[in-house]
Amino acid sequence: MNAHTPGLAAALRAAQASLAEVPCPLHAAQPGGRIRAAEGLLLSSDGPEAPVGALLSADTPTGPVPCEAIGFRQGRLLMMALAEAAVAPGSAVWLDGPAGDAPAGPALLGRVTGALGEALDSLGPLGAETRWPLTGKPLPPLDRADVSLPLATGVRAIDALLTLGRGQRVGLMAGSGVGKSTLLQQLVLGAEADCVVVGLIGERGREISGFLDALSPEARARTHIVAVPADAAAPARLRGCLAAFASAEALRATGRHVLLLVDSLTRVAHAQREIGLAIGEPAGARGYPPSALALIPRLVERAGNDARSGGAITLLATVLADGDDTVADPVVDTARGVLDGHIILNRSIAARGRFPAIDLGHSLSRTMPACVGAAQIAAATAFRRDLSLAEANQDLVAMGAYSPGHDLVLDRALARRAEMDSFLAQPRDRAVAFADSVSTLVAGWSN
């Protein structure tokens, strides 16, 4: 961790505050509209004429506060403030510009930026000459290359049993406090990618600072982090996620393989839910309006392999399962349907002290068969069979209701339970070479 990043939580707050302190140079002599109503962070004005997504400023006694246009109704423009402010009736509203893009490109590697593209570290100007649309540049279906090359992550359980492919889209699903963020840190350190983009959306400021502290100087140098803390307004959280995708797309266009980590997709959906409900969308399952769930496939489809540039975006997004519900939670269910695989973390496994707490029986990588050889597939199948048998019969064994010798396959699985647990466990600060993970698996479960 370099000396510029301690106290990042304070830097985040200072950067947010600075947005309201600097007047926009684009302000005209006359305001574009006036505030006519305010409900929480939702504001409505009689102008200016601005498209959805445009950035505006509303005057307050302490200076202009940034806002984002989120809709319009009956001749009124609907906005959400990006920071808390004392907006009064009749306050002037100024159009700052469409702001439909974000800084991007290799110059951002090693930097930490916020929702509006502002630097959150103390390393000086960003120096990014590239701007990329927040909504992305669609990758035509025929320009998408197949997922056929394995991605080494340094995590033995994933590399050997849930092999990821370059350009794959994967969900890391679990309840809170089960080790998702720690596993992401391990992936940043050990994954074999040209560069990494991390979107820390809706995280506590302490966790953002801790995430950075865990990275080595080498990992920091190839990583662009977009950090939007939990206390940021809903439009800021959504913009931060879009900015992370924009950064990854710009790097892919240069032919690089990008590992894009989003923590968490659920909090992005929560942000869109707040926006949707604020403008009057009907609430659906568990209070999610249609726009919140429709956002997930739009984001996921932005990842993948680009056949023209040769670049790739491998997406690994964490999905926070409310109440550890990885079946009926709407965000989990929607994500599972559009992703190319999912890794489930289990609280009971974590409680036993095993890291990573991957529930192998309920996890799946749909692209693994296209990325690895037949010997690894056969060994992984045998490993899953033995682990499933041992777990399914552990209660019978504990009660003394099973006697060895009745089922030779089960006897073997029970005898190897400790060996399997040891294979699945891995120290947090250690990366295992892909070839070593595969060779150990094949040697132990080849028949």
Coordinates of N, CA and C in Angstrom, one line a residue, residues 175-268:
G175 N -24.6 -14.4 1.6 CA -25.1 -13.4 2.5 C -24.0 -12.5 3.0
S176 N -24.3 -11.6 3.8 CA -23.3 -10.7 4.3 C -22.3 -11.4 5.3
G177 N -21.0 -11.0 5.2 CA -20.1 -11.5 6.2 C -19.6 -12.9 6.0
V178 N -19.7 -13.4 4.7 CA -19.3 -14.8 4.5 C -17.9 -14.8 3.7
G179 N -17.4 -13.7 3.4 CA -16.0 -13.7 2.8 C -16.0 -13.3 1.3
K180 N -17.0 -12.6 0.8 CA -17.0 -12.2 -0.6 C -15.9 -11.2 -0.9
S181 N -15.8 -10.2 -0.1 CA -14.8 -9.1 -0.3 C -13.4 -9.7 -0.2
T182 N -13.2 -10.5 0.8 CA -11.8 -11.1 1.0 C -11.4 -12.0 -0.2
L183 N -12.4 -12.7 -0.8 CA -12.1 -13.5 -2.0 C -11.8 -12.6 -3.1
L184 N -12.5 -11.5 -3.3 CA -12.2 -10.6 -4.3 C -10.8 -10.0 -4.2
Q185 N -10.3 -9.7 -3.0 CA -8.9 -9.3 -2.8 C -8.0 -10.3 -3.3
Q186 N -8.3 -11.6 -3.0 CA -7.4 -12.7 -3.4 C -7.4 -12.8 -4.9
L187 N -8.5 -12.5 -5.6 CA -8.5 -12.6 -7.0 C -7.7 -11.5 -7.7
V188 N -7.8 -10.3 -7.1 CA -7.0 -9.1 -7.6 C -5.5 -9.5 -7.6
L189 N -5.1 -10.1 -6.5 CA -3.7 -10.4 -6.3 C -3.2 -11.6 -7.2
G190 N -4.1 -12.6 -7.4 CA -3.6 -13.8 -8.1 C -4.1 -14.0 -9.5
A191 N -5.1 -13.3 -10.0 CA -5.7 -13.5 -11.3 C -4.7 -13.1 -12.4
E192 N -4.6 -14.0 -13.5 CA -3.7 -13.7 -14.6 C -4.5 -12.9 -15.6
A193 N -4.5 -11.6 -15.4 CA -5.2 -10.7 -16.3 C -4.3 -9.5 -16.6
D194 N -4.4 -8.8 -17.7 CA -3.6 -7.7 -18.1 C -3.8 -6.5 -17.1
C195 N -5.1 -6.3 -16.7 CA -5.4 -5.3 -15.8 C -6.7 -5.6 -15.1
V196 N -7.0 -4.9 -14.0 CA -8.2 -5.2 -13.2 C -8.9 -3.9 -13.0
V197 N -10.2 -3.9 -13.1 CA -11.1 -2.8 -12.7 C -12.0 -3.2 -11.6
V198 N -12.0 -2.5 -10.5 CA -12.8 -2.9 -9.4 C -13.8 -1.8 -9.1
G199 N -15.1 -2.1 -9.1 CA -16.1 -1.2 -8.7 C -16.6 -1.5 -7.3
L200 N -16.2 -0.7 -6.3 CA -16.7 -0.9 -4.9 C -17.9 0.0 -4.7
I201 N -19.0 -0.5 -4.9 CA -20.3 0.2 -4.9 C -21.1 0.0 -3.6
G202 N -21.3 1.0 -2.9 CA -22.1 0.9 -1.7 C -21.4 0.2 -0.5
E203 N -20.1 0.2 -0.5 CA -19.4 -0.4 0.6 C -19.1 0.6 1.7
R204 N -18.9 0.1 2.9 CA -18.5 1.0 3.9 C -17.1 1.6 3.7
G205 N -16.9 2.9 4.1 CA -15.7 3.6 3.8 C -14.5 2.8 4.4
R206 N -14.7 2.2 5.5 CA -13.6 1.4 6.2 C -13.2 0.2 5.3
E207 N -14.2 -0.4 4.7 CA -14.0 -1.6 3.8 C -13.2 -1.2 2.5
I208 N -13.6 0.0 2.0 CA -12.9 0.5 0.8 C -11.4 0.7 1.1
S209 N -11.1 1.4 2.2 CA -9.7 1.6 2.6 C -9.0 0.3 2.9
G210 N -9.7 -0.7 3.6 CA -9.1 -2.0 3.9 C -8.8 -2.8 2.6
F211 N -9.7 -2.7 1.6 CA -9.5 -3.4 0.3 C -8.2 -2.9 -0.3
L212 N -8.0 -1.6 -0.3 CA -6.7 -1.0 -0.9 C -5.5 -1.5 -0.1
D213 N -5.6 -1.5 1.2 CA -4.5 -1.8 2.1 C -4.0 -3.3 1.8
A214 N -4.9 -4.1 1.4 CA -4.6 -5.5 1.2 C -3.9 -5.8 -0.1
L215 N -3.8 -4.8 -1.0 CA -3.2 -5.0 -2.3 C -1.7 -4.7 -2.3
S216 N -1.0 -5.5 -3.0 CA 0.5 -5.3 -3.1 C 0.7 -4.1 -4.1
P217 N 1.9 -3.5 -4.1 CA 2.2 -2.4 -5.1 C 2.0 -2.9 -6.5
E218 N 2.4 -4.1 -6.8 CA 2.2 -4.6 -8.2 C 0.8 -4.7 -8.6
A219 N -0.1 -5.2 -7.6 CA -1.5 -5.3 -7.9 C -2.1 -3.9 -8.1
R220 N -1.7 -3.0 -7.2 CA -2.3 -1.6 -7.3 C -1.9 -1.0 -8.6
A221 N -0.7 -1.2 -9.2 CA -0.3 -0.6 -10.4 C -1.1 -1.0 -11.6
R222 N -1.7 -2.2 -11.6 CA -2.5 -2.6 -12.7 C -4.0 -2.6 -12.5
T223 N -4.4 -1.9 -11.4 CA -5.8 -1.8 -11.0 C -6.4 -0.4 -11.0
H224 N -7.5 -0.3 -11.6 CA -8.3 1.0 -11.4 C -9.5 0.7 -10.5
I225 N -9.6 1.5 -9.5 CA -10.7 1.3 -8.5 C -11.7 2.5 -8.6
V226 N -12.9 2.1 -8.7 CA -14.0 3.1 -8.7 C -14.7 2.9 -7.3
A227 N -14.7 3.8 -6.4 CA -15.2 3.7 -5.1 C -16.3 4.7 -4.8
V228 N -17.5 4.1 -4.5 CA -18.6 5.0 -4.1 C -19.1 4.4 -2.8
P229 N -19.0 5.1 -1.7 CA -19.3 4.5 -0.4 C -20.8 4.4 -0.2
A230 N -21.2 3.7 0.9 CA -22.6 3.4 1.1 C -23.5 4.6 1.4
D231 N -22.9 5.7 1.9 CA -23.7 6.9 2.2 C -23.9 7.8 1.0
A232 N -23.4 7.4 -0.2 CA -23.6 8.2 -1.4 C -25.1 8.0 -1.9
A233 N -25.6 9.1 -2.6 CA -26.9 9.0 -3.1 C -27.1 7.9 -4.2
A234 N -28.3 7.5 -4.4 CA -28.5 6.4 -5.3 C -28.0 6.7 -6.7
P235 N -28.2 7.9 -7.3 CA -27.6 8.1 -8.6 C -26.1 8.0 -8.7
A236 N -25.4 8.4 -7.6 CA -24.0 8.3 -7.5 C -23.5 6.9 -7.5
R237 N -24.2 6.0 -6.7 CA -23.9 4.6 -6.7 C -24.1 4.0 -8.1
L238 N -25.1 4.3 -8.8 CA -25.4 3.8 -10.1 C -24.3 4.3 -11.1
R239 N -24.0 5.6 -11.0 CA -22.9 6.1 -11.9 C -21.6 5.5 -11.6
G240 N -21.3 5.2 -10.4 CA -20.0 4.5 -10.1 C -19.9 3.2 -10.8
C241 N -21.0 2.4 -10.7 CA -21.0 1.1 -11.4 C -20.8 1.3 -12.9
L242 N -21.5 2.2 -13.5 CA -21.4 2.4 -14.9 C -20.0 2.9 -15.3
A243 N -19.4 3.7 -14.4 CA -18.1 4.2 -14.7 C -17.1 3.0 -14.7
A244 N -17.3 2.1 -13.8 CA -16.4 0.9 -13.8 C -16.5 0.1 -15.1
F245 N -17.7 -0.1 -15.5 CA -17.9 -0.8 -16.8 C -17.3 -0.1 -18.0
A246 N -17.5 1.3 -18.0 CA -16.9 2.1 -19.0 C -15.4 2.0 -19.1
S247 N -14.8 2.0 -17.9 CA -13.3 1.9 -17.8 C -12.9 0.5 -18.4
A248 N -13.6 -0.6 -18.0 CA -13.2 -1.9 -18.5 C -13.4 -2.0 -20.0
E249 N -14.5 -1.4 -20.5 CA -14.7 -1.5 -22.0 C -13.6 -0.7 -22.7
A250 N -13.2 0.4 -22.2 CA -12.1 1.2 -22.9 C -10.8 0.4 -22.9
L251 N -10.5 -0.3 -21.9 CA -9.3 -1.1 -21.8 C -9.4 -2.3 -22.8
R252 N -10.6 -2.9 -22.8 CA -10.8 -4.1 -23.7 C -10.6 -3.6 -25.2
A253 N -11.0 -2.4 -25.5 CA -10.9 -1.9 -26.9 C -9.5 -1.8 -27.3
T254 N -8.5 -1.7 -26.4 CA -7.1 -1.7 -26.7 C -6.5 -3.1 -26.8
G255 N -7.3 -4.1 -26.7 CA -6.8 -5.5 -26.8 C -6.4 -6.1 -25.5
R256 N -6.7 -5.5 -24.4 CA -6.3 -6.0 -23.1 C -7.3 -7.0 -22.6
H257 N -6.9 -7.9 -21.7 CA -7.8 -8.8 -21.0 C -8.0 -8.2 -19.6
V258 N -9.3 -7.8 -19.4 CA -9.6 -7.1 -18.2 C -10.4 -8.0 -17.2
L259 N -10.0 -8.0 -16.0 CA -10.9 -8.7 -15.0 C -11.7 -7.5 -14.3
L260 N -13.0 -7.6 -14.4 CA -13.9 -6.6 -13.8 C -14.6 -7.2 -12.6
L261 N -14.3 -6.6 -11.5 CA -14.9 -7.0 -10.2 C -15.9 -6.0 -9.8
V262 N -17.1 -6.3 -9.5 CA -18.1 -5.4 -9.0 C -18.7 -5.9 -7.7
D263 N -18.5 -5.1 -6.7 CA -19.0 -5.4 -5.3 C -19.8 -4.2 -4.8
S264 N -21.1 -4.3 -4.8 CA -21.8 -5.5 -5.2 C -22.9 -5.1 -6.2
L265 N -23.3 -6.1 -7.0 CA -24.4 -6.0 -8.0 C -25.7 -5.7 -7.3
T266 N -25.9 -6.3 -6.1 CA -27.1 -6.1 -5.4 C -27.3 -4.6 -5.0
R267 N -26.2 -4.0 -4.5 CA -26.3 -2.6 -4.1 C -26.6 -1.6 -5.3
V268 N -26.1 -2.1 -6.5 CA -26.4 -1.3 -7.7 C -27.9 -1.4 -8.0

